CSV table of C-alpha atoms in Angstrom, one decimal:
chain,number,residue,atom,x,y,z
A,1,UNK,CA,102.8,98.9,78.0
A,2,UNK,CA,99.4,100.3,78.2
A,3,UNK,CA,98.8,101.7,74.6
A,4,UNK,CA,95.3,101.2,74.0
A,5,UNK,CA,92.3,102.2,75.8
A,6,UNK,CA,88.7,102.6,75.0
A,7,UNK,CA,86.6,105.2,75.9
A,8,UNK,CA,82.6,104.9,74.8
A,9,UNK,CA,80.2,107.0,77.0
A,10,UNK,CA,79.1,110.4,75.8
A,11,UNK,CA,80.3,113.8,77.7
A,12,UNK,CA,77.4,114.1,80.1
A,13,UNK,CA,77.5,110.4,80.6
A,14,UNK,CA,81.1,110.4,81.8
A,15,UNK,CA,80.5,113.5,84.8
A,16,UNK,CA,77.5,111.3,85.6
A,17,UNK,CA,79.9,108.4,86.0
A,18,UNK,CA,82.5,110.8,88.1
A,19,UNK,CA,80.0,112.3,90.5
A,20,UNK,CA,82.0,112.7,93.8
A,21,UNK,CA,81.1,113.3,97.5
A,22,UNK,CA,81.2,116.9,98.7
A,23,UNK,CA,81.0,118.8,101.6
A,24,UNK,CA,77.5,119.4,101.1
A,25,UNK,CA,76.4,116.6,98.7
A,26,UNK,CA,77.8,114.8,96.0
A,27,UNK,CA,78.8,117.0,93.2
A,28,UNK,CA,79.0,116.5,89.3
A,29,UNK,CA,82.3,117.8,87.7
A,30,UNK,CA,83.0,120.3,85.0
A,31,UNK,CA,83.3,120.0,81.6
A,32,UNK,CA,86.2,122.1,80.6
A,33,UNK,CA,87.7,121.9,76.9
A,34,UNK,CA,91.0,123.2,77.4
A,35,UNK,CA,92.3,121.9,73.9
A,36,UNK,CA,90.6,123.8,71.0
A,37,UNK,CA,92.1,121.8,68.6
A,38,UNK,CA,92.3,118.3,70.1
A,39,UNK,CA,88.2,117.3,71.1
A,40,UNK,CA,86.9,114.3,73.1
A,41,UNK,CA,85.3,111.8,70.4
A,42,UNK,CA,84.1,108.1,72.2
A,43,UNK,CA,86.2,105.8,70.9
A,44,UNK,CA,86.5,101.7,70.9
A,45,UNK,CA,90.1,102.2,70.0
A,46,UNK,CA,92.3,105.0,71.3
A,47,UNK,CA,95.6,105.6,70.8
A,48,UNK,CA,98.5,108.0,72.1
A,49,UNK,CA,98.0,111.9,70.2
A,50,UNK,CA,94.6,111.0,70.5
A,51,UNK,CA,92.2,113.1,73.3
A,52,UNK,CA,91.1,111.0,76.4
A,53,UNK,CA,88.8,112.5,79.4
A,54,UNK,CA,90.5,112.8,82.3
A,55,UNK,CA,90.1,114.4,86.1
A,56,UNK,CA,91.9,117.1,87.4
A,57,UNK,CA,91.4,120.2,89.8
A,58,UNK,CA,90.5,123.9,88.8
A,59,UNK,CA,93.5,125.2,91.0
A,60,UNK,CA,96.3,123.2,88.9
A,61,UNK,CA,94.3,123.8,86.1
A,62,UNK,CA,94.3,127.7,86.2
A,63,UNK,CA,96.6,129.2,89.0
A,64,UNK,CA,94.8,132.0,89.4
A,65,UNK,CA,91.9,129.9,90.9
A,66,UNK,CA,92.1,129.0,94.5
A,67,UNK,CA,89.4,126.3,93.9
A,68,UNK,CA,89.4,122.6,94.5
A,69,UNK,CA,86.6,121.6,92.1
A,70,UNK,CA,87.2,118.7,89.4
A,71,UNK,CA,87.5,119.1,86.1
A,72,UNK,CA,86.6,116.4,83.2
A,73,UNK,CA,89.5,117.9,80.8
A,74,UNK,CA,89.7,116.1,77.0
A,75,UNK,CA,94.0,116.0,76.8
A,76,UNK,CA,96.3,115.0,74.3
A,77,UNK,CA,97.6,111.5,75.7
A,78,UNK,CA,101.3,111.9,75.4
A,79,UNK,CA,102.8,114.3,77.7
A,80,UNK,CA,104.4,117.0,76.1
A,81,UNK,CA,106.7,118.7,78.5
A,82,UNK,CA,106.2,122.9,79.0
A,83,UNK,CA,110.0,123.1,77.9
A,84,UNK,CA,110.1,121.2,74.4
A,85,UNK,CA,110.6,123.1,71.3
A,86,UNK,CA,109.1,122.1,67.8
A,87,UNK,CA,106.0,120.1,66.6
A,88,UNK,CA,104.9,119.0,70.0
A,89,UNK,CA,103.1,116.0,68.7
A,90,UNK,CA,105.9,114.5,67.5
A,91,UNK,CA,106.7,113.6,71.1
A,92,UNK,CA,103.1,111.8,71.9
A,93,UNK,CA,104.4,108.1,71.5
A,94,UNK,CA,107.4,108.3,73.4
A,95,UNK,CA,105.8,109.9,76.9
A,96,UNK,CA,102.2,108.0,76.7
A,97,UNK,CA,103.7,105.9,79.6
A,98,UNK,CA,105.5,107.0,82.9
A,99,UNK,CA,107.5,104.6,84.8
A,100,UNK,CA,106.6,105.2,88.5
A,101,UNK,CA,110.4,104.5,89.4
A,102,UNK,CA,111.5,107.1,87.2
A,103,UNK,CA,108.7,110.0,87.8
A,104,UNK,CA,110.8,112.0,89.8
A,105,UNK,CA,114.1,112.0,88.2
A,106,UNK,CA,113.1,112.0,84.4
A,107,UNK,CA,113.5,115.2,82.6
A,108,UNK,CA,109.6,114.8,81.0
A,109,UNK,CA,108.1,114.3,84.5
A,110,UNK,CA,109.7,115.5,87.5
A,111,UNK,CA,108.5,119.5,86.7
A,112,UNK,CA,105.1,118.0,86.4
A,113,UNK,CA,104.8,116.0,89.0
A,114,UNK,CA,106.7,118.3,91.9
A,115,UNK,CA,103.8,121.0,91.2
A,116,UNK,CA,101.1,118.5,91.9
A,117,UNK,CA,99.7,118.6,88.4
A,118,UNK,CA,98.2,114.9,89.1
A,119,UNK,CA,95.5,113.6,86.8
A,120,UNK,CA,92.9,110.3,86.6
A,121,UNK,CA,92.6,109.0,83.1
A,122,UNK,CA,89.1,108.1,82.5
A,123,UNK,CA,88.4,105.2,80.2
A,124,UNK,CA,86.1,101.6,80.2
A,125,UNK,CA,89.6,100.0,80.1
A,126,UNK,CA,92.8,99.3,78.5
A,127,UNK,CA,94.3,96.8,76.0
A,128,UNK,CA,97.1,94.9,76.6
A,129,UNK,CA,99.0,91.8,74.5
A,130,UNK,CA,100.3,88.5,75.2
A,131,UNK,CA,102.7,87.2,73.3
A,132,UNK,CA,102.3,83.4,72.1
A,133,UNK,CA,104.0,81.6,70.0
A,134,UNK,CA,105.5,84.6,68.4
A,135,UNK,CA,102.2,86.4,68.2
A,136,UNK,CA,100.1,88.9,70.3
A,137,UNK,CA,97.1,88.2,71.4
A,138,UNK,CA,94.9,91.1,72.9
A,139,UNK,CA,93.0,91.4,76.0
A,140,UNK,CA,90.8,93.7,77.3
A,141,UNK,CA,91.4,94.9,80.9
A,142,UNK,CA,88.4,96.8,83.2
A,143,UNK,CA,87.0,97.2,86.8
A,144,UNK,CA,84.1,94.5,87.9
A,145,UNK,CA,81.0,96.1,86.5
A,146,UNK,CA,77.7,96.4,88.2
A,147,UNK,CA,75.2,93.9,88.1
A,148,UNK,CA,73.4,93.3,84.8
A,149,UNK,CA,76.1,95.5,83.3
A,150,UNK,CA,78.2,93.2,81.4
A,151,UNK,CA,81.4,94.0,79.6
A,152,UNK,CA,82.3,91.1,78.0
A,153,UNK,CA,78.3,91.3,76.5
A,154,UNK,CA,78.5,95.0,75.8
A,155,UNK,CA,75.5,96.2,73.4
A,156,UNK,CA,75.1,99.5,75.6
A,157,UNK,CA,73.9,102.5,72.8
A,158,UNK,CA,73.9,105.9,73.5
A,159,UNK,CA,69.8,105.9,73.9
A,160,UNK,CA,71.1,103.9,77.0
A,161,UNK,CA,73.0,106.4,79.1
A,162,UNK,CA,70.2,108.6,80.2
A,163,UNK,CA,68.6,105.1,82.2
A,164,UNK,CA,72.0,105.1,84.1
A,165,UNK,CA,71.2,108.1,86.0
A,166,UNK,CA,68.7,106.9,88.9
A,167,UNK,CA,67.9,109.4,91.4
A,168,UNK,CA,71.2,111.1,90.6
A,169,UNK,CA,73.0,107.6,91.4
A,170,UNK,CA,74.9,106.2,88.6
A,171,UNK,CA,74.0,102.7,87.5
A,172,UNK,CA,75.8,103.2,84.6
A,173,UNK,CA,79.4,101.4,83.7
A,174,UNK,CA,81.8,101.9,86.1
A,175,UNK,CA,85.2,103.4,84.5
A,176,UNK,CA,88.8,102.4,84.5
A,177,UNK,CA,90.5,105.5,86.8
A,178,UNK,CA,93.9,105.5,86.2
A,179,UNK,CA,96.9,107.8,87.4
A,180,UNK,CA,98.4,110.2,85.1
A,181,UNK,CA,100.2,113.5,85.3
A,182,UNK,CA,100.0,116.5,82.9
A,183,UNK,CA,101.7,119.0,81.6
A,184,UNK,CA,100.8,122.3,80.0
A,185,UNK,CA,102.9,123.3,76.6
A,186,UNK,CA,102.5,127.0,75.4
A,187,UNK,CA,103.1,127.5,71.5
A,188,UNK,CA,106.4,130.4,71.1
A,189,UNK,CA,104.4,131.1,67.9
A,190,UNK,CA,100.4,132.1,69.1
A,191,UNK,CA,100.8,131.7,72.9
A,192,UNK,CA,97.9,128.7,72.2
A,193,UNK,CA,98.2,125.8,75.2
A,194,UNK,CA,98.6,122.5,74.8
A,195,UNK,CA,97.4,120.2,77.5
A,196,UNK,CA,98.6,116.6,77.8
A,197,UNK,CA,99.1,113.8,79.9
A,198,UNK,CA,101.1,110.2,80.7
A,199,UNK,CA,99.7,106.9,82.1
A,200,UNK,CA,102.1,105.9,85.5
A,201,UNK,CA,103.4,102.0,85.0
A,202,UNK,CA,104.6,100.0,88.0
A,203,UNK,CA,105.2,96.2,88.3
A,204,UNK,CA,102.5,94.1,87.4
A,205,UNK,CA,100.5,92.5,90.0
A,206,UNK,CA,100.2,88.7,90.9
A,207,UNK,CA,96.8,88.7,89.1
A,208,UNK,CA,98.3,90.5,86.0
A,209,UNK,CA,101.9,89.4,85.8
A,210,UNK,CA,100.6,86.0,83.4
A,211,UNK,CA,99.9,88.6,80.7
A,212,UNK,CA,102.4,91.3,81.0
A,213,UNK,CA,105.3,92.7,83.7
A,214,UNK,CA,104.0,95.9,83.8
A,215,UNK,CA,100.5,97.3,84.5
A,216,UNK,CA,98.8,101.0,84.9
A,217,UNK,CA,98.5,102.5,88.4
A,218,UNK,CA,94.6,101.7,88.6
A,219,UNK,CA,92.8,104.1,91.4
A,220,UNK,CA,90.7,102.0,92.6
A,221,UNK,CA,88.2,103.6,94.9
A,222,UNK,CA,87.1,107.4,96.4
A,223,UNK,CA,89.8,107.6,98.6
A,224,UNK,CA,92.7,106.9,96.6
A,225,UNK,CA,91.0,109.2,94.1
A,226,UNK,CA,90.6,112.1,96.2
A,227,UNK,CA,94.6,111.4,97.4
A,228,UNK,CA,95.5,111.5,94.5
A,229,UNK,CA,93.9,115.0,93.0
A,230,UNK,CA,94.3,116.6,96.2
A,231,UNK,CA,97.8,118.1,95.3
A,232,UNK,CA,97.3,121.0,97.9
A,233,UNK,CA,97.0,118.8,101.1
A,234,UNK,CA,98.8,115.5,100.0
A,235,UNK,CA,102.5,115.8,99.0
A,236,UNK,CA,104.6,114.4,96.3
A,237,UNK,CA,106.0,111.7,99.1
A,238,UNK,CA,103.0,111.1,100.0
A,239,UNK,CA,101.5,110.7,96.3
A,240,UNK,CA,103.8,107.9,96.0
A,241,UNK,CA,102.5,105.6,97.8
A,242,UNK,CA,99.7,105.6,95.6
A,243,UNK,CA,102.0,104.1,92.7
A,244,UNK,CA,100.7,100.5,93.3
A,245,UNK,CA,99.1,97.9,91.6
A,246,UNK,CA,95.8,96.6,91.8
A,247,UNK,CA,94.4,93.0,92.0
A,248,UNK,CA,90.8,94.0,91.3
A,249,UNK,CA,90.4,93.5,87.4
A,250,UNK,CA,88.8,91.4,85.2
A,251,UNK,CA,89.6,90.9,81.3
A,252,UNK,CA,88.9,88.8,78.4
A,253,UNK,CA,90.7,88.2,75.1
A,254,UNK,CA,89.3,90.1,72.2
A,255,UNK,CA,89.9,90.6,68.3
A,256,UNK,CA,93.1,91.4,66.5
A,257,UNK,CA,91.0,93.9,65.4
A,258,UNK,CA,91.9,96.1,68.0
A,259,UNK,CA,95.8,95.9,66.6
A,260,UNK,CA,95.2,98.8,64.3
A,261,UNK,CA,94.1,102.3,65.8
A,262,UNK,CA,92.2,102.8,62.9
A,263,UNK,CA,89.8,100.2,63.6
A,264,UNK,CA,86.6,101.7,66.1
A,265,UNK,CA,84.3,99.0,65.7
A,266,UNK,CA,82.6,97.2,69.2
A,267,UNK,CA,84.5,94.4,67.7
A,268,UNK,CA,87.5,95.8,69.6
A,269,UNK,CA,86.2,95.3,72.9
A,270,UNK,CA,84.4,92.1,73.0
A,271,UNK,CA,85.4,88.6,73.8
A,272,UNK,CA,87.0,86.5,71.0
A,273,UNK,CA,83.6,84.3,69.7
A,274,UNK,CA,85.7,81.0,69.6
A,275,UNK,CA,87.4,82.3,73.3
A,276,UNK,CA,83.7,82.8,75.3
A,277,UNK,CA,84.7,83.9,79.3
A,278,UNK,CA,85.1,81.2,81.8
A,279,UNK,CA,84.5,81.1,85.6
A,280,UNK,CA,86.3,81.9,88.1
A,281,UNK,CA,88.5,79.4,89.9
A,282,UNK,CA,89.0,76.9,87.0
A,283,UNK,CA,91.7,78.3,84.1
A,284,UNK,CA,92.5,80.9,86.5
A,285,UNK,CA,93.6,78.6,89.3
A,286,UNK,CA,95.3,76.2,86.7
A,287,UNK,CA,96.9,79.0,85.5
A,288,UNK,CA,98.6,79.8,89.4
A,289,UNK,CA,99.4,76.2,90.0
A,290,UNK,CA,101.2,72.9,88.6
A,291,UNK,CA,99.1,70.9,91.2
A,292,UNK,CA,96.1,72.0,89.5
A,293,UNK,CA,93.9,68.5,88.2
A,294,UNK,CA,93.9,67.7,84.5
A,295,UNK,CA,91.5,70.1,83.2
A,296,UNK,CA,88.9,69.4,79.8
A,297,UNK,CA,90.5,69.8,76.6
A,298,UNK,CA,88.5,72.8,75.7
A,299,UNK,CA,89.7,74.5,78.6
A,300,UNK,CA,92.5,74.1,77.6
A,301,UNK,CA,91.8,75.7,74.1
A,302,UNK,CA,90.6,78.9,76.0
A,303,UNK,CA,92.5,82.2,76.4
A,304,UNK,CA,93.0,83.3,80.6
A,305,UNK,CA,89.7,85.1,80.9
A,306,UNK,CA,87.8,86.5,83.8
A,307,UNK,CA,83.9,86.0,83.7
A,308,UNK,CA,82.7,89.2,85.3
A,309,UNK,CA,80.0,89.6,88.2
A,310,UNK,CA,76.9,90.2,86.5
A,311,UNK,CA,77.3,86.6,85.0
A,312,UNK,CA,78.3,84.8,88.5
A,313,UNK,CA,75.4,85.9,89.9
C-alpha cells in the first residue's frame, strides 16, 4: 500500500509551495539537509530507501531548540527505528507504511510517535495498483490542482517554477501532504544520524475503496496540517483523530512504466494514451451503482479516472 510517489518540483519550488500562515505573515520554511548521505533528487518515480521532502518542526528536530518553525527535511522513506542494530537500510521496505491501528503498540512506532516526532510527506502524489484479471494496473493519485494547472496534461519544466510565485502567492502545483512519523537512528560506529520516516495507512475511503482497501492519511488543508506538526500543544490522543481518510482526490491510470523504480521518465505520471480522463458523474457513477443506464461501449473500455478541475471548467 502506498509504495510509489512522485516528487518533481525543485527545492526552492517546494518551500514556495509550503508557505504557511504566521503570526505576523505567512512564512517560507527551512531547508534543512539533515542526511549527508541521502539528498533530495525530483523524481517521477520514487521508491522506499529513497529521500522524500517532508515537513517537520525545529523543536523535534533538534531538542535543544525551543522553536516551532517548519522544516522541509529530505529523509530516508522507511523508518528506521533509533534502537535497531546493523545496516539500517536493510529495514527501509518493511516500515515505508504504518498502519494507523497499530502506531501505538508496534515496536517500530510507538517511541516515535509518543514524542510527537510527526511529519507531512511532501509529494505530487502517490501510485497505487489495481488488480485485473491477474494484472496491476497503475494509477496515479493527487489533490485537485489549480486552474490551468493540469496533472493528467503535465508538461511543467523547471523554467516554469519561478512563474508560480505571484506576489509571494503560490500558483504553482498544489502537493499531496501526507502524515508520517520519523525517527532518528545514530550510527554505534561514527555517531552519524540517520533520519527517516513512514507513511500512516487507514481504511480506504468510499471514493478509493474501488481501487484499493487501504489508502494514506492525506492532510488535507492548514488546519489539519498545523494539528498535525504541532506536537507541543496537540497530544498523541488527540493526533489520532487526524488518522482519517480523505474523499478529496482525483487520479487517472497511467503506464506500466511506473512498475519499475528505475524508470523516471514523465511517462510515469501521465494518463495511459488509449485510457484519456473522463468526466465526472459518468464511469464514476456507474462505477457506485448497478442502476446506472447502459453506458457506450468505449466507456466501458476506459479505466475509473477522474478528469480534474482545470478541464471542467
Amino acid at each position: 500500500m502506498c509504495g510509489r510517489t512522485a516528487c518533481t518540483l525543485q527545492k526552492k519550488s517546494i518551500l514556495k509551495a509550503c508557505r504557511y500562515q504566521g503570526f505576523s505573515g505567512k512564512v517560507t520554511p527551512q531547508w534543512k539537509d539533515v542526511n549527508v548521505d541521502h539528498t533530495y533528487t525530483p523524481s517521477y518515480n520514487l521508491a522506499p530507501s529513497q529521500s522524500l521532502p517532508v515537513l517537520a518542526t525545529i523543536s523535534t528536530l533538534d531538542n535543544e531548540t525551543e522553536n516551532s518553525v517548519r522544516s522541509v527535511c529530505p529523509m530516508v522513506w522507511g523508518l528506521v527505528p533509533f534502537w535497531h542494530k546493523g545496516n539500517p537500510m536493510d529495514t527501509t521496505y518493511k516500515t515505508f507504511n504504518c498502519r494507523a491501528d497499530g502506531i501505538r503498540e508496534k515496536p517500530s512506532y510507538r517511541v516515535a510517535f509518543s514524542k510527537g516526532q510527526r511529519c507531512v510527506v511532501l509529494s505530487d502524489g502517490f501510485f497505487e495498483w489495481k488488480k485485473v484479471n491477474g494484472q496491476k494496473e497503475p494509477y496515479f493519485i493527487y489533490f485537485p490542482q489549480p486552474k490551468k494547472l493540469s496533472m493528467s496534461e503535465r508538461k511543467w519544466t523547471s523554467e516554469e517554477e519561478e512563474f508560480w510565485d505571484v506576489d509571494g502567492e503560490w500558483k504553482g502545483p498544489r502537493l499531496l501532504t501526507i502524515a508520517g512519523i520519523y525517527d532518528i537512528w545514530k550510527s554505534p560506529k561514527d555517531g552519524h544520524l540517520l533520519y527517516s520516516f513512514t507513511i500512516i495507512t487507514v481504511d480506504a475511503s468510499n471514493e478509493m475503496k474501488w481501487l484499493h482497501d487501504r489508502m494514506p492519511v492525506v492532510l488535507n488543508g492548514e488546519e489539519a496540517i498545523n494539528m498535525w506538526l504541532d506536537s507541543e500543544n496537540v497530544s498523541p490522543e488527540e493526533a489520532l483523530t487526524l488518522l482519517k481518510p480523505t474523499e478529496n482526490l482525483e487520479w487517472h491510470r497511467v503506464s506500466t512504466v511506473v512498475n519499475s523504480s528505475k524508470n523516471n521518465t514523465l511517462e510515469c505520471v501521465l494518463p495511459l494514451r488509449e485510457s484519456k480522463a473522463t468526466p465526472k458523474n459518468t464511469i464514476t457513477k456507474w462505477l457506485s451503482t448497478s442502476k446506472r443506464k447502459t453506458v457506450k461501449n468505449e466507456d466501458k473500455e476506459q479505466s475509473p479516472s477522474k478528469k480534474i478541475k482545470s478541464e471542467l471548467d
